[in-house]
PDB file of C-alpha atoms in Angstrom:
ATOM      1  CA  MET J 274      95.934 105.115 104.836  1.00  0.00           C
ATOM      2  CA  PRO J 275      98.293 107.728 102.828  1.00  0.00           C
ATOM      3  CA  PHE J 276     101.900 108.011 103.757  1.00  0.00           C
ATOM      4  CA  ASN J 277     102.012 111.386 105.118  1.00  0.00           C
ATOM      5  CA  LEU J 278     105.093 113.596 104.576  1.00  0.00           C
ATOM      6  CA  PRO J 279     106.055 116.072 107.403  1.00  0.00           C
ATOM      7  CA  ILE J 280     105.948 118.715 104.275  1.00  0.00           C
ATOM      8  CA  ASN J 281     102.988 120.593 102.837  1.00  0.00           C
ATOM      9  CA  THR J 282     102.835 123.976 100.745  1.00  0.00           C
ATOM     10  CA  GLU J 283     101.462 126.106 103.607  1.00  0.00           C
ATOM     11  CA  HIS J 284     102.997 125.658 106.976  1.00  0.00           C
ATOM     12  CA  SER J 285     106.748 124.723 106.148  1.00  0.00           C
ATOM     13  CA  PRO J 286     109.407 127.278 106.199  1.00  0.00           C
ATOM     14  CA  ASN J 287     109.658 129.287 103.426  1.00  0.00           C
ATOM     15  CA  ALA J 288     113.304 127.889 102.390  1.00  0.00           C
ATOM     16  CA  VAL J 289     111.630 124.639 102.189  1.00  0.00           C
ATOM     17  CA  LEU J 290     108.343 126.019 100.187  1.00  0.00           C
ATOM     18  CA  GLU J 291     111.016 127.416  97.717  1.00  0.00           C
ATOM     19  CA  VAL J 292     112.712 124.299  97.566  1.00  0.00           C
ATOM     20  CA  ILE J 293     109.253 122.239  96.780  1.00  0.00           C
ATOM     21  CA  LEU J 294     108.226 124.828  94.116  1.00  0.00           C
ATOM     22  CA  ARG J 295     111.783 124.686  92.281  1.00  0.00           C
ATOM     23  CA  LEU J 296     112.474 121.334  92.312  1.00  0.00           C
ATOM     24  CA  LYS J 297     111.235 118.900  89.610  1.00  0.00           C
ATOM     25  CA  ILE J 298     110.462 115.199  90.144  1.00  0.00           C
ATOM     26  CA  LYS J 299     113.210 114.235  87.922  1.00  0.00           C
ATOM     27  CA  ASP J 300     115.545 115.993  90.544  1.00  0.00           C
ATOM     28  CA  ALA J 301     114.545 113.437  93.276  1.00  0.00           C
ATOM     29  CA  LEU J 302     115.601 110.230  91.186  1.00  0.00           C
ATOM     30  CA  PHE J 303     118.776 109.085  92.649  1.00  0.00           C
ATOM     31  CA  HIS J 304     118.709 104.927  91.862  1.00  0.00           C
ATOM     32  CA  GLU J 305     119.315 102.772  88.966  1.00  0.00           C
ATOM     33  CA  ILE J 306     115.988 101.369  87.808  1.00  0.00           C
ATOM     34  CA  VAL J 307     114.982  97.796  89.039  1.00  0.00           C
ATOM     35  CA  LYS J 308     112.527  96.188  86.477  1.00  0.00           C
ATOM     36  CA  ALA J 309     111.604  93.136  84.968  1.00  0.00           C
ATOM     37  CA  ASP J 310     109.613  91.893  82.084  1.00  0.00           C
ATOM     38  CA  LEU J 311     106.726  89.782  81.477  1.00  0.00           C
ATOM     39  CA  ASN J 312     109.005  87.017  80.830  1.00  0.00           C
ATOM     40  CA  TYR J 313     109.696  86.620  84.913  1.00  0.00           C
ATOM     41  CA  THR J 314     108.167  84.650  87.492  1.00  0.00           C
ATOM     42  CA  MET J 315     106.948  85.645  91.118  1.00  0.00           C
ATOM     43  CA  ARG J 316     109.805  83.696  92.384  1.00  0.00           C
ATOM     44  CA  GLU J 317     112.044  85.445  90.225  1.00  0.00           C
ATOM     45  CA  ILE J 318     110.619  88.931  91.138  1.00  0.00           C
ATOM     46  CA  GLN J 319     111.031  87.744  94.808  1.00  0.00           C
ATOM     47  CA  CYS J 320     114.549  86.805  94.329  1.00  0.00           C
ATOM     48  CA  LEU J 321     115.321  90.230  92.523  1.00  0.00           C
ATOM     49  CA  MET J 322     113.383  92.112  95.351  1.00  0.00           C
ATOM     50  CA  LYS J 323     116.088  90.298  97.889  1.00  0.00           C
ATOM     51  CA  GLU J 324     118.717  91.018  95.652  1.00  0.00           C
ATOM     52  CA  LYS J 325     118.368  94.851  95.156  1.00  0.00           C
ATOM     53  CA  LYS J 326     116.853  95.377  98.621  1.00  0.00           C
ATOM     54  CA  VAL J 327     113.804  97.074  97.059  1.00  0.00           C
ATOM     55  CA  SER J 328     109.927  96.447  97.703  1.00  0.00           C
ATOM     56  CA  GLY J 329     108.549  96.792  94.272  1.00  0.00           C
ATOM     57  CA  VAL J 330     109.499  96.058  90.797  1.00  0.00           C
ATOM     58  CA  PRO J 331     108.063  97.669  87.599  1.00  0.00           C
ATOM     59  CA  ILE J 332     107.231  95.075  84.705  1.00  0.00           C
ATOM     60  CA  VAL J 333     108.176  96.949  81.389  1.00  0.00           C
ATOM     61  CA  GLU J 334     107.531  96.084  78.013  1.00  0.00           C
ATOM     62  CA  ASP J 335     109.705  98.110  75.213  1.00  0.00           C
ATOM     63  CA  ASP J 336     110.289 100.364  78.189  1.00  0.00           C
ATOM     64  CA  HIS J 337     107.165 101.413  78.883  1.00  0.00           C
ATOM     65  CA  ILE J 338     105.670 100.018  82.204  1.00  0.00           C
ATOM     66  CA  VAL J 339     102.614  97.783  81.893  1.00  0.00           C
ATOM     67  CA  GLY J 340     102.265  96.857  85.694  1.00  0.00           C
ATOM     68  CA  MET J 341     103.907  96.436  89.146  1.00  0.00           C
ATOM     69  CA  VAL J 342     104.834  93.662  91.520  1.00  0.00           C
ATOM     70  CA  SER J 343     104.945  94.610  95.273  1.00  0.00           C
ATOM     71  CA  VAL J 344     105.879  92.488  98.267  1.00  0.00           C
ATOM     72  CA  ASN J 345     102.186  91.984  99.106  1.00  0.00           C
ATOM     73  CA  ASP J 346     101.803  90.288  95.678  1.00  0.00           C
ATOM     74  CA  ILE J 347     104.712  88.187  96.336  1.00  0.00           C
ATOM     75  CA  MET J 348     103.164  87.332  99.700  1.00  0.00           C
ATOM     76  CA  THR J 349      99.813  86.315  98.299  1.00  0.00           C
ATOM     77  CA  ALA J 350     101.367  84.238  95.530  1.00  0.00           C
ATOM     78  CA  LEU J 351     103.122  82.233  98.297  1.00  0.00           C
ATOM     79  CA  ASP J 352     100.158  81.944 100.232  1.00  0.00           C
ATOM     80  CA  GLU J 353      98.198  80.628  97.205  1.00  0.00           C
ATOM     81  CA  GLY J 354     101.155  78.652  95.883  1.00  0.00           C
ATOM     82  CA  SER J 355     101.472  80.539  92.543  1.00  0.00           C
ATOM     83  CA  ILE J 356     104.866  81.709  93.110  1.00  0.00           C
ATOM     84  CA  GLU J 357     106.031  80.065  90.074  1.00  0.00           C
ATOM     85  CA  ASP J 358     103.633  81.467  87.765  1.00  0.00           C
ATOM     86  CA  LYS J 359     104.340  84.488  85.098  1.00  0.00           C
ATOM     87  CA  VAL J 360     103.968  87.691  86.687  1.00  0.00           C
ATOM     88  CA  GLU J 361     101.300  88.964  84.381  1.00  0.00           C
ATOM     89  CA  GLY J 362      98.564  87.266  86.048  1.00  0.00           C
ATOM     90  CA  HIS J 363      99.691  88.749  89.333  1.00  0.00           C
ATOM     91  CA  MET J 364     100.802  92.269  88.946  1.00  0.00           C
ATOM     92  CA  ALA J 365      99.072  95.384  89.470  1.00  0.00           C
ATOM     93  CA  LYS J 366      97.949  96.758  86.391  1.00  0.00           C
ATOM     94  CA  SER J 367      95.752 100.042  87.141  1.00  0.00           C
ATOM     95  CA  LEU J 368      99.041 102.228  88.347  1.00  0.00           C
ATOM     96  CA  ILE J 369      99.185 106.117  89.141  1.00  0.00           C
ATOM     97  CA  LEU J 370     102.064 106.851  86.996  1.00  0.00           C
ATOM     98  CA  LEU J 371     103.968 110.582  87.237  1.00  0.00           C
ATOM     99  CA  GLU J 372     105.946 112.257  84.738  1.00  0.00           C
ATOM    100  CA  GLU J 373     109.810 113.432  85.468  1.00  0.00           C
ATOM    101  CA  ASP J 374     108.726 117.025  84.505  1.00  0.00           C
ATOM    102  CA  MET J 375     105.959 117.718  87.159  1.00  0.00           C
ATOM    103  CA  PRO J 376     107.217 119.836  89.845  1.00  0.00           C
ATOM    104  CA  LEU J 377     107.854 117.985  92.971  1.00  0.00           C
ATOM    105  CA  ALA J 378     105.033 119.269  94.873  1.00  0.00           C
ATOM    106  CA  PHE J 379     103.107 116.508  92.990  1.00  0.00           C
ATOM    107  CA  ALA J 380     104.898 113.720  94.126  1.00  0.00           C
ATOM    108  CA  ILE J 381     104.406 115.134  97.626  1.00  0.00           C
ATOM    109  CA  ASN J 382     100.814 115.802  97.383  1.00  0.00           C
ATOM    110  CA  HIS J 383     100.603 111.623  96.157  1.00  0.00           C
ATOM    111  CA  PHE J 384     102.297 110.407  98.987  1.00  0.00           C
ATOM    112  CA  ASN J 385     100.045 112.519 101.501  1.00  0.00           C
ATOM    113  CA  LYS J 386      96.770 111.579  99.606  1.00  0.00           C
ATOM    114  CA  PHE J 387      97.145 107.776  98.383  1.00  0.00           C
ATOM    115  CA  PRO J 388      98.759 104.843 100.285  1.00  0.00           C
ATOM    116  CA  TYR J 389     101.537 103.959  98.077  1.00  0.00           C
ATOM    117  CA  ARG J 390     105.166 104.006  99.240  1.00  0.00           C
ATOM    118  CA  ARG J 391     106.379 104.350  95.540  1.00  0.00           C
ATOM    119  CA  TYR J 392     105.471 105.792  92.155  1.00  0.00           C
ATOM    120  CA  PRO J 393     106.790 104.778  88.778  1.00  0.00           C
ATOM    121  CA  VAL J 394     108.091 108.077  86.855  1.00  0.00           C
ATOM    122  CA  ILE J 395     107.962 108.063  83.151  1.00  0.00           C
ATOM    123  CA  ASP J 396     109.417 110.837  80.321  1.00  0.00           C
ATOM    124  CA  LYS J 397     107.296 112.383  78.014  1.00  0.00           C
ATOM    125  CA  ASN J 398     107.348 109.430  75.540  1.00  0.00           C
ATOM    126  CA  LYS J 399     105.722 107.242  78.496  1.00  0.00           C
ATOM    127  CA  LYS J 400     108.924 105.326  78.958  1.00  0.00           C
ATOM    128  CA  LEU J 401     109.960 104.547  82.310  1.00  0.00           C
ATOM    129  CA  VAL J 402     112.737 106.778  83.885  1.00  0.00           C
ATOM    130  CA  GLY J 403     112.742 105.781  87.466  1.00  0.00           C
ATOM    131  CA  MET J 404     110.611 105.131  90.869  1.00  0.00           C
ATOM    132  CA  ILE J 405     110.470 107.882  93.557  1.00  0.00           C
ATOM    133  CA  THR J 406     109.691 106.978  97.063  1.00  0.00           C
ATOM    134  CA  SER J 407     109.094 109.437 100.189  1.00  0.00           C
ATOM    135  CA  ARG J 408     113.095 109.164 101.258  1.00  0.00           C
ATOM    136  CA  ASP J 409     113.664 110.119  97.676  1.00  0.00           C
ATOM    137  CA  ILE J 410     111.909 113.077  98.301  1.00  0.00           C
ATOM    138  CA  LEU J 411     113.338 114.120 101.884  1.00  0.00           C
ATOM    139  CA  VAL J 412     117.074 113.298 100.630  1.00  0.00           C
ATOM    140  CA  ALA J 413     116.435 115.861  97.506  1.00  0.00           C
ATOM    141  CA  LEU J 414     115.114 118.649  99.755  1.00  0.00           C
ATOM    142  CA  LEU J 415     117.924 118.313 102.226  1.00  0.00           C
ATOM    143  CA  HIS J 416     120.589 118.272  99.650  1.00  0.00           C
ATOM    144  CA  GLU J 417     119.099 121.225  98.260  1.00  0.00           C
ATOM    145  CA  LEU J 418     118.554 122.893 101.838  1.00  0.00           C
ATOM    146  CA  ASP J 419     122.133 122.400 102.488  1.00  0.00           C
ATOM    147  CA  LYS J 420     123.048 124.763  99.641  1.00  0.00           C
ATOM    148  CA  GLU J 421     121.228 127.526 101.289  1.00  0.00           C
ATOM    149  CA  ILE J 422     122.106 127.186 105.112  1.00  0.00           C
ATOM    150  CA  LYS J 423     124.834 129.890 105.104  1.00  0.00           C
ATOM    151  CA  GLU J 424     122.333 132.204 103.494  1.00  0.00           C
ATOM    152  CA  LEU J 425     119.844 131.656 105.890  1.00  0.00           C
ATOM    153  CA  GLU J 426     121.890 132.087 108.701  1.00  0.00           C
ATOM    154  CA  SER J 427     123.278 135.216 107.754  1.00  0.00           C
ATOM    155  CA  LYS J 428     120.106 136.549 106.733  1.00  0.00           C
ATOM    156  CA  ILE J 429     119.220 139.423 109.268  1.00  0.00           C
ATOM    157  CA  GLU J 430     115.630 140.165 110.004  1.00  0.00           C
ATOM    158  CA  GLY J 431     114.923 143.786 110.543  1.00  0.00           C
ATOM    159  CA  GLU J 432     113.490 146.795 108.806  1.00  0.00           C
ATOM    160  CA  ARG J 433     113.250 146.310 104.806  1.00  0.00           C
ATOM    161  CA  ILE J 434     115.341 148.202 102.322  1.00  0.00           C
ATOM    162  CA  GLU J 435     113.186 150.415 100.289  1.00  0.00           C
ATOM    163  CA  VAL J 436     113.559 149.936  96.616  1.00  0.00           C
ATOM    164  CA  PRO J 437     112.730 153.123  94.968  1.00  0.00           C
ATOM    165  CA  ASP J 438     111.509 151.386  91.538  1.00  0.00           C
ATOM    166  CA  HIS J 439     107.988 149.437  91.480  1.00  0.00           C
ATOM    167  CA  VAL J 440     108.215 145.674  90.279  1.00  0.00           C
ATOM    168  CA  PHE J 441     105.724 144.219  87.766  1.00  0.00           C
ATOM    169  CA  LYS J 442     105.546 140.994  86.177  1.00  0.00           C
ATOM    170  CA  GLU J 443     103.380 139.251  83.952  1.00  0.00           C
ATOM    171  CA  PHE J 444     102.773 135.604  83.498  1.00  0.00           C
ATOM    172  CA  HIS J 445     100.695 134.043  80.967  1.00  0.00           C
ATOM    173  CA  LEU J 446      99.066 130.553  81.610  1.00  0.00           C
ATOM    174  CA  LYS J 447      97.950 127.813  79.723  1.00  0.00           C
ATOM    175  CA  ARG J 448      95.680 125.568  80.529  1.00  0.00           C
ATOM    176  CA  TYR J 449      96.972 121.939  82.263  1.00  0.00           C
ATOM    177  CA  ASP J 450     100.400 123.162  81.850  1.00  0.00           C
ATOM    178  CA  LEU J 451     101.100 122.079  85.218  1.00  0.00           C
ATOM    179  CA  GLU J 452     105.071 121.590  84.339  1.00  0.00           C
ATOM    180  CA  SER J 453     105.309 125.410  84.980  1.00  0.00           C
ATOM    181  CA  ALA J 454     103.401 125.745  88.480  1.00  0.00           C
ATOM    182  CA  GLY J 455     105.170 127.723  90.753  1.00  0.00           C
ATOM    183  CA  ARG J 456     107.086 130.349  88.253  1.00  0.00           C
ATOM    184  CA  SER J 457     105.235 133.321  89.811  1.00  0.00           C
ATOM    185  CA  SER J 458     105.476 132.075  93.405  1.00  0.00           C
ATOM    186  CA  PHE J 459     109.431 131.796  92.854  1.00  0.00           C
ATOM    187  CA  GLU J 460     109.547 135.339  91.163  1.00  0.00           C
ATOM    188  CA  ILE J 461     107.373 136.893  93.966  1.00  0.00           C
ATOM    189  CA  LYS J 462     109.448 135.105  96.654  1.00  0.00           C
ATOM    190  CA  LYS J 463     112.988 136.501  94.891  1.00  0.00           C
ATOM    191  CA  VAL J 464     111.856 140.219  94.535  1.00  0.00           C
ATOM    192  CA  LEU J 465     110.652 140.183  98.440  1.00  0.00           C
ATOM    193  CA  LYS J 466     113.848 138.637  99.567  1.00  0.00           C
ATOM    194  CA  GLU J 467     115.567 141.358  97.932  1.00  0.00           C
ATOM    195  CA  ARG J 468     113.703 143.701  99.887  1.00  0.00           C
ATOM    196  CA  LYS J 469     114.445 142.061 102.906  1.00  0.00           C
ATOM    197  CA  VAL J 470     110.779 141.889 103.872  1.00  0.00           C
ATOM    198  CA  PRO J 471     109.591 139.295 106.967  1.00  0.00           C
ATOM    199  CA  GLN J 472     109.554 135.778 106.072  1.00  0.00           C
ATOM    200  CA  ASP J 473     105.765 135.312 106.999  1.00  0.00           C
ATOM    201  CA  ILE J 474     104.664 138.156 104.636  1.00  0.00           C
ATOM    202  CA  ILE J 475     106.844 136.099 102.010  1.00  0.00           C
ATOM    203  CA  ARG J 476     105.263 132.863 102.809  1.00  0.00           C
ATOM    204  CA  ARG J 477     101.624 134.665 102.270  1.00  0.00           C
ATOM    205  CA  ALA J 478     102.311 136.229  99.045  1.00  0.00           C
ATOM    206  CA  SER J 479     103.843 132.922  97.855  1.00  0.00           C
ATOM    207  CA  ILE J 480     100.972 130.553  98.913  1.00  0.00           C
ATOM    208  CA  ALA J 481      98.364 133.123  96.781  1.00  0.00           C
ATOM    209  CA  SER J 482     100.447 133.419  93.983  1.00  0.00           C
ATOM    210  CA  TYR J 483     100.905 129.602  93.690  1.00  0.00           C
ATOM    211  CA  GLU J 484      97.176 128.877  94.587  1.00  0.00           C
ATOM    212  CA  LEU J 485      96.037 131.574  92.154  1.00  0.00           C
ATOM    213  CA  GLU J 486      98.223 130.344  89.265  1.00  0.00           C
ATOM    214  CA  ILE J 487      97.326 126.546  90.042  1.00  0.00           C
ATOM    215  CA  ASN J 488      93.773 127.421  89.993  1.00  0.00           C
ATOM    216  CA  VAL J 489      93.793 129.203  86.429  1.00  0.00           C
ATOM    217  CA  VAL J 490      95.739 126.069  85.007  1.00  0.00           C
ATOM    218  CA  ILE J 491      93.313 123.374  86.182  1.00  0.00           C
ATOM    219  CA  HIS J 492      89.989 125.178  86.273  1.00  0.00           C
ATOM    220  CA  SER J 493      90.072 127.542  83.143  1.00  0.00           C
ATOM    221  CA  GLU J 494      91.017 127.744  79.617  1.00  0.00           C
ATOM    222  CA  GLY J 495      94.099 129.424  80.591  1.00  0.00           C
ATOM    223  CA  GLY J 496      94.954 133.425  81.163  1.00  0.00           C
ATOM    224  CA  LYS J 497      97.243 135.442  82.888  1.00  0.00           C
ATOM    225  CA  LEU J 498      98.886 136.202  86.414  1.00  0.00           C
ATOM    226  CA  VAL J 499     100.348 139.611  86.918  1.00  0.00           C
ATOM    227  CA  PHE J 500     101.829 140.807  90.276  1.00  0.00           C
ATOM    228  CA  PHE J 501     102.816 144.443  91.356  1.00  0.00           C
ATOM    229  CA  VAL J 502     105.334 145.253  94.055  1.00  0.00           C
ATOM    230  CA  ASP J 503     105.863 148.677  95.354  1.00  0.00           C
ATOM    231  CA  ASP J 504     106.844 150.024  98.722  1.00  0.00           C
ATOM    232  CA  LYS J 505     103.597 149.286 100.585  1.00  0.00           C
ATOM    233  CA  SER J 506     102.179 145.833  99.132  1.00  0.00           C
ATOM    234  CA  VAL J 507     102.344 143.084  96.998  1.00  0.00           C
ATOM    235  CA  THR J 508      99.274 142.769  94.556  1.00  0.00           C
ATOM    236  CA  ILE J 509      98.437 139.736  92.700  1.00  0.00           C
ATOM    237  CA  ILE J 510      95.656 139.504  89.940  1.00  0.00           C
ATOM    238  CA  THR J 511      94.972 136.429  88.093  1.00  0.00           C
ATOM    239  CA  LYS J 512      92.375 136.642  84.908  1.00  0.00           C
ATOM    240  CA  ASP J 513      91.199 133.754  83.029  1.00  0.00           C
ATOM    241  CA  CYS J 514      89.222 133.081  79.628  1.00  0.00           C
ATOM    242  CA  GLY J 515      86.479 131.247  80.961  1.00  0.00           C
ATOM    243  CA  PRO J 516      84.205 129.202  81.874  1.00  0.00           C
ATOM    244  CA  GLY J 517      83.565 131.227  84.674  1.00  0.00           C
ATOM    245  CA  ILE J 518      81.623 130.729  88.008  1.00  0.00           C
ATOM    246  CA  ALA J 519      77.783 130.716  88.257  1.00  0.00           C
ATOM    247  CA  ASP J 520      77.969 130.826  92.097  1.00  0.00           C
ATOM    248  CA  VAL J 521      81.258 132.794  93.747  1.00  0.00           C
ATOM    249  CA  SER J 522      80.070 131.967  97.210  1.00  0.00           C
ATOM    250  CA  LEU J 523      80.493 128.318  96.682  1.00  0.00           C
ATOM    251  CA  VAL J 524      84.105 128.583  95.688  1.00  0.00           C
ATOM    252  CA  LEU J 525      84.804 130.449  98.867  1.00  0.00           C
ATOM    253  CA  GLN J 526      83.624 127.396 100.642  1.00  0.00           C
ATOM    254  CA  GLU J 527      86.454 125.128 101.615  1.00  0.00           C
ATOM    255  CA  GLY J 528      86.519 121.806 100.068  1.00  0.00           C
ATOM    256  CA  TYR J 529      84.162 122.897  96.961  1.00  0.00           C
ATOM    257  CA  SER J 530      85.867 122.017  93.920  1.00  0.00           C
ATOM    258  CA  THR J 531      84.405 121.286  90.066  1.00  0.00           C
ATOM    259  CA  ALA J 532      87.873 119.814  89.135  1.00  0.00           C
ATOM    260  CA  ASN J 533      87.932 116.750  86.793  1.00  0.00           C
ATOM    261  CA  GLU J 534      88.945 113.133  87.954  1.00  0.00           C
ATOM    262  CA  TRP J 535      92.469 113.505  86.273  1.00  0.00           C
ATOM    263  CA  ILE J 536      93.225 116.425  87.994  1.00  0.00           C
ATOM    264  CA  ARG J 537      92.116 114.972  91.210  1.00  0.00           C
ATOM    265  CA  SER J 538      94.174 111.823  90.561  1.00  0.00           C
ATOM    266  CA  LEU J 539      97.230 113.997  90.327  1.00  0.00           C
ATOM    267  CA  GLY J 540      96.587 115.569  93.845  1.00  0.00           C
ATOM    268  CA  PHE J 541      94.944 118.889  93.036  1.00  0.00           C
ATOM    269  CA  GLY J 542      91.511 120.265  92.872  1.00  0.00           C
ATOM    270  CA  ALA J 543      90.762 119.615  96.683  1.00  0.00           C
ATOM    271  CA  GLY J 544      88.805 123.033  96.734  1.00  0.00           C
ATOM    272  CA  MET J 545      91.339 124.708  98.808  1.00  0.00           C
ATOM    273  CA  GLY J 546      92.782 127.364  96.295  1.00  0.00           C
ATOM    274  CA  ILE J 547      90.539 130.442  96.711  1.00  0.00           C
ATOM    275  CA  PRO J 548      89.953 129.780 100.318  1.00  0.00           C
ATOM    276  CA  ASN J 549      93.213 129.740 101.075  1.00  0.00           C
ATOM    277  CA  THR J 550      94.298 132.535  99.000  1.00  0.00           C
ATOM    278  CA  ARG J 551      91.385 134.622 100.918  1.00  0.00           C
ATOM    279  CA  ARG J 552      92.698 133.694 104.132  1.00  0.00           C
ATOM    280  CA  VAL J 553      96.596 134.874 103.729  1.00  0.00           C
ATOM    281  CA  SER J 554      95.341 138.033 102.017  1.00  0.00           C
ATOM    282  CA  ASP J 555      94.742 141.431 103.647  1.00  0.00           C
ATOM    283  CA  GLU J 556      92.587 142.353 100.744  1.00  0.00           C
ATOM    284  CA  PHE J 557      90.782 139.853  98.541  1.00  0.00           C
ATOM    285  CA  ASP J 558      88.201 140.313  96.013  1.00  0.00           C
ATOM    286  CA  ILE J 559      86.737 137.938  93.088  1.00  0.00           C
ATOM    287  CA  HIS J 560      84.825 138.644  90.079  1.00  0.00           C
ATOM    288  CA  SER J 561      83.249 136.088  87.519  1.00  0.00           C
ATOM    289  CA  GLN J 562      81.053 135.782  84.922  1.00  0.00           C
ATOM    290  CA  VAL J 563      79.567 132.629  83.258  1.00  0.00           C
ATOM    291  CA  GLY J 564      81.260 132.423  79.853  1.00  0.00           C
ATOM    292  CA  ARG J 565      83.563 135.217  80.141  1.00  0.00           C
ATOM    293  CA  GLY J 566      85.955 134.225  82.934  1.00  0.00           C
ATOM    294  CA  THR J 567      87.156 134.878  86.549  1.00  0.00           C
ATOM    295  CA  THR J 568      89.180 137.639  88.150  1.00  0.00           C
ATOM    296  CA  VAL J 569      91.020 137.508  91.460  1.00  0.00           C
ATOM    297  CA  LYS J 570      92.638 140.102  93.429  1.00  0.00           C
ATOM    298  CA  SER J 571      95.221 139.596  96.353  1.00  0.00           C
ATOM    299  CA  VAL J 572      96.845 142.235  98.311  1.00  0.00           C
ATOM    300  CA  ILE J 573      99.295 141.591 101.021  1.00  0.00           C
ATOM    301  CA  TRP J 574     100.596 144.449 102.744  1.00  0.00           C
ATOM    302  CA  LEU J 575     104.587 144.991 103.552  1.00  0.00           C
ATOM    303  CA  ASP J 576     103.757 147.305 106.272  1.00  0.00           C
ATOM    304  CA  LYS J 577     103.323 145.254 109.586  1.00  0.00           C
ATOM    305  CA  GLY J 578     101.307 148.333 111.032  1.00  0.00           C
ATOM    306  CA  GLN J 579      98.364 147.625 109.038  1.00  0.00           C
ATOM    307  CA  GLU J 580      95.365 146.065 110.340  1.00  0.00           C
ATOM    308  CA  ALA J 581      94.383 143.098 108.145  1.00  0.00           C
ATOM    309  CA  ILE J 582      90.795 143.594 106.910  1.00  0.00           C
ATOM    310  CA  GLY J 583      90.833 140.833 104.372  1.00  0.00           C
ATOM    311  CA  GLN J 584      91.745 137.566 106.385  1.00  0.00           C
ATOM    312  CA  ALA J 585      88.762 134.885 106.428  1.00  0.00           C
TER     313      ALA J 585
END
């Protein structure tokens, strides 16, 4: 069963969401790398685990990870009488790797989706730079949140401060550019916090922008996201360059997805992006044409007195 972290990108407090979107995986790497090479025996790995108090050891060759030995592998070797064997015949070779510049949200999704307690982290050159655990994620979040406690405590909920000028920002999105995920969400939160809008509205706007940005990055050939904020609403629009959607009604269904296996292995493509966006929007619209791309519009009102008409 997956080891579920008590964190998600939908219902967590806004301060936690902001930190999750801001931090990279490398920001949660705190420990020295305990590793071994192919010359080690399973007995030596067992002693290394005991000495370093770790439950998994990556096996490397020229700083590139080639396998992993876990406590279960050690127990199996003991039961089979092969504890003196070299690690190569007993290590796991099919591994899920994370890159250090990926958003921390990637790691959280992995822990919530897969049953593993740790993941190897590599750099752009595919070299091992660390191991990340669920505890590392929690420590990183607590460390960052501690910096914001004073601001959160002093924040006064009340009528928003009207800012006379409107805000317009545009982001160009590239296919599979997952390292940049969350840029628009961070900017929207920054603008809305300056206007002192209610936290629930900030949360809804950040969810919509994040989901739409990820949707363009993983499902299209690239495109752009724009958002416009005035004294009445925040409007978020994405427009991509294809391939388009043959049946728009399908993407409005929770769980429907056309994501490939690589995207799914990263914890994305669960078919919740568009449904989540429609659910948090006061006005929602989607238009698509096969071969010519898709345009999605989400509007969230800043005036609490208006009656929502676009909620799912």
